[in-house]
Coordinates of N, CA and C in Angstrom, one line a residue:
E12 N 0.8 -1.2 0.0 CA 0.0 0.0 0.0 C 0.9 1.2 0.0
K13 N 0.5 2.2 -0.7 CA 1.2 3.4 -0.9 C 1.5 4.2 0.5
G14 N 2.8 4.4 0.8 CA 3.2 5.1 1.9 C 3.2 4.4 3.2
R15 N 2.9 3.1 3.2 CA 2.9 2.3 4.4 C 4.0 1.3 4.4
V16 N 4.7 1.2 5.5 CA 5.7 0.2 5.7 C 5.0 -1.1 6.1
L17 N 5.2 -2.2 5.3 CA 4.5 -3.4 5.6 C 5.5 -4.4 6.2
A18 N 5.0 -5.2 7.2 CA 5.7 -6.3 7.8 C 5.7 -7.5 6.9
P19 N 6.5 -8.5 7.1 CA 6.5 -9.7 6.3 C 5.1 -10.3 6.2
D20 N 4.2 -10.1 7.2 CA 2.9 -10.7 7.1 C 1.9 -9.9 6.1
G21 N 2.4 -8.8 5.6 CA 1.7 -8.0 4.7 C 0.8 -6.9 5.3
Y22 N 0.8 -6.7 6.6 CA 0.1 -5.7 7.2 C 1.0 -4.6 7.7
P23 N 0.5 -3.3 7.8 CA 1.3 -2.2 8.2 C 1.9 -2.4 9.6
T24 N 3.1 -1.8 9.8 CA 3.7 -1.9 11.1 C 3.3 -0.8 12.0
A25 N 2.8 0.3 11.4 CA 2.4 1.5 12.2 C 1.4 2.3 11.5
G26 N 0.8 3.3 12.1 CA -0.2 4.1 11.5 C -1.6 3.7 12.0
L27 N -2.6 4.1 11.2 CA -4.0 4.0 11.6 C -4.8 3.2 10.5
A28 N -5.7 2.4 11.0 CA -6.6 1.6 10.1 C -8.0 2.1 10.3
S29 N -8.8 2.1 9.2 CA -10.2 2.4 9.3 C -10.9 1.3 10.1
I30 N -12.1 1.5 10.5 CA -12.9 0.5 11.1 C -13.1 -0.7 10.2
T31 N -13.3 -0.4 8.9 CA -13.5 -1.4 7.9 C -12.3 -2.3 7.7
E32 N -11.1 -1.7 7.7 CA -9.8 -2.4 7.7 C -9.7 -3.3 8.9
A33 N -10.0 -2.7 10.1 CA -9.9 -3.5 11.3 C -10.8 -4.7 11.3
M34 N -12.0 -4.5 10.8 CA -13.0 -5.6 10.6 C -12.4 -6.7 9.8
A35 N -11.8 -6.4 8.7 CA -11.3 -7.3 7.7 C -10.2 -8.1 8.4
V36 N -9.3 -7.5 9.1 CA -8.1 -8.1 9.7 C -8.6 -9.0 10.9
S37 N -9.5 -8.5 11.7 CA -9.8 -9.2 12.9 C -10.9 -10.3 12.7
G38 N -11.7 -10.1 11.6 CA -12.8 -11.0 11.4 C -14.0 -10.8 12.3
L39 N -14.0 -9.6 13.0 CA -15.1 -9.3 13.9 C -16.0 -8.3 13.2
S40 N -17.2 -8.2 13.8 CA -18.2 -7.3 13.3 C -17.9 -5.9 13.7
R41 N -18.5 -4.9 13.1 CA -18.4 -3.5 13.5 C -18.8 -3.3 14.9
S42 N -19.9 -3.9 15.3 CA -20.4 -3.7 16.7 C -19.4 -4.3 17.7
M43 N -18.8 -5.4 17.4 CA -17.9 -6.0 18.3 C -16.6 -5.2 18.4
L44 N -16.2 -4.6 17.3 CA -15.0 -3.7 17.3 C -15.3 -2.5 18.2
Y45 N -16.4 -1.9 18.0 CA -16.8 -0.8 18.9 C -16.9 -1.1 20.3
L46 N -17.3 -2.4 20.6 CA -17.4 -2.8 22.0 C -16.0 -2.9 22.6
L47 N -15.0 -3.5 21.8 CA -13.6 -3.5 22.2 C -13.0 -2.1 22.4
I48 N -13.4 -1.2 21.5 CA -12.9 0.1 21.6 C -13.4 0.8 22.9
N49 N -14.7 0.6 23.2 CA -15.3 1.2 24.4 C -14.7 0.6 25.6
R50 N -14.3 -0.6 25.6 CA -13.7 -1.3 26.8 C -12.2 -0.9 26.9
G51 N -11.7 -0.2 25.9 CA -10.3 0.1 26.0 C -9.3 -0.9 25.5
V52 N -9.8 -2.0 24.9 CA -8.9 -3.0 24.4 C -8.2 -2.5 23.1
L53 N -8.9 -1.8 22.3 CA -8.3 -1.3 21.1 C -8.1 0.2 21.2
E54 N -6.9 0.7 20.8 CA -6.5 2.1 20.9 C -7.0 2.8 19.6
T55 N -7.6 3.9 19.8 CA -8.1 4.7 18.6 C -7.7 6.1 18.6
K56 N -7.8 6.8 17.5 CA -7.5 8.2 17.4 C -8.8 8.7 16.6
R57 N -9.2 10.0 17.0 CA -10.3 10.6 16.3 C -9.9 11.7 15.4
F58 N -10.5 11.8 14.3 CA -10.3 12.9 13.4 C -11.7 13.5 13.0
G59 N -12.1 14.5 13.8 CA -13.5 14.9 13.6 C -14.4 13.8 14.1
K60 N -15.3 13.4 13.2 CA -16.2 12.3 13.5 C -15.6 10.9 13.2
A61 N -14.5 10.9 12.4 CA -13.9 9.6 12.0 C -13.1 9.1 13.1
R62 N -13.1 7.8 13.3 CA -12.3 7.0 14.3 C -11.4 6.1 13.5
R63 N -10.2 6.0 13.9 CA -9.2 5.1 13.3 C -8.6 4.3 14.5
V64 N -8.3 3.0 14.2 CA -7.7 2.1 15.1 C -6.2 2.1 14.8
T65 N -5.4 2.1 15.9 CA -3.9 2.0 15.6 C -3.6 0.6 15.2
W66 N -2.6 0.6 14.2 CA -2.1 -0.7 13.8 C -1.4 -1.5 14.9
A67 N -0.8 -0.7 15.8 CA -0.2 -1.3 17.0 C -1.2 -2.1 17.8
S68 N -2.4 -1.6 18.1 CA -3.3 -2.3 18.9 C -3.9 -3.5 18.1
I69 N -4.1 -3.3 16.7 CA -4.5 -4.4 15.9 C -3.5 -5.6 16.0
R70 N -2.3 -5.2 15.8 CA -1.2 -6.3 15.8 C -1.2 -7.0 17.2
Q71 N -1.3 -6.2 18.3 CA -1.2 -6.7 19.6 C -2.4 -7.7 19.9
N72 N -3.5 -7.4 19.4 CA -4.7 -8.2 19.7 C -5.1 -9.2 18.7
F73 N -4.7 -9.0 17.4 CA -5.1 -10.0 16.3 C -4.0 -10.6 15.5
L74 N -2.9 -10.0 15.5 CA -1.8 -10.4 14.6 C -0.6 -10.9 15.3
T75 N -0.7 -11.4 16.6 CA 0.4 -11.9 17.3 C 0.8 -13.2 16.7
S76 N 2.0 -13.7 16.9 CA 2.5 -14.9 16.4 C 1.6 -16.1 16.8
E77 N 1.1 -16.1 18.1 CA 0.3 -17.1 18.6 C -1.1 -17.2 17.8
V78 N -1.6 -16.1 17.4 CA -2.9 -16.1 16.7 C -2.7 -16.5 15.3
A79 N -1.6 -16.0 14.7 CA -1.3 -16.3 13.2 C -1.0 -17.8 12.9
Q80 N -0.6 -18.5 13.9 CA -0.2 -19.9 13.7 C -1.3 -20.8 13.8

């Protein structure tokens, strides 16, 4: 992807993901993602009304080596 540094697994190493991207990576529904966000499990940043999930929190919760294997 343009401008993103990708890890060997093909996902970005840093930056922000849209809710739709986080849904695709995690396999969770939008409502479940928002539940995790509200519980503080996933770190987000807000830009006006838009909410983005940090790739660091996606990696920590969904792309760890234990989950990937």
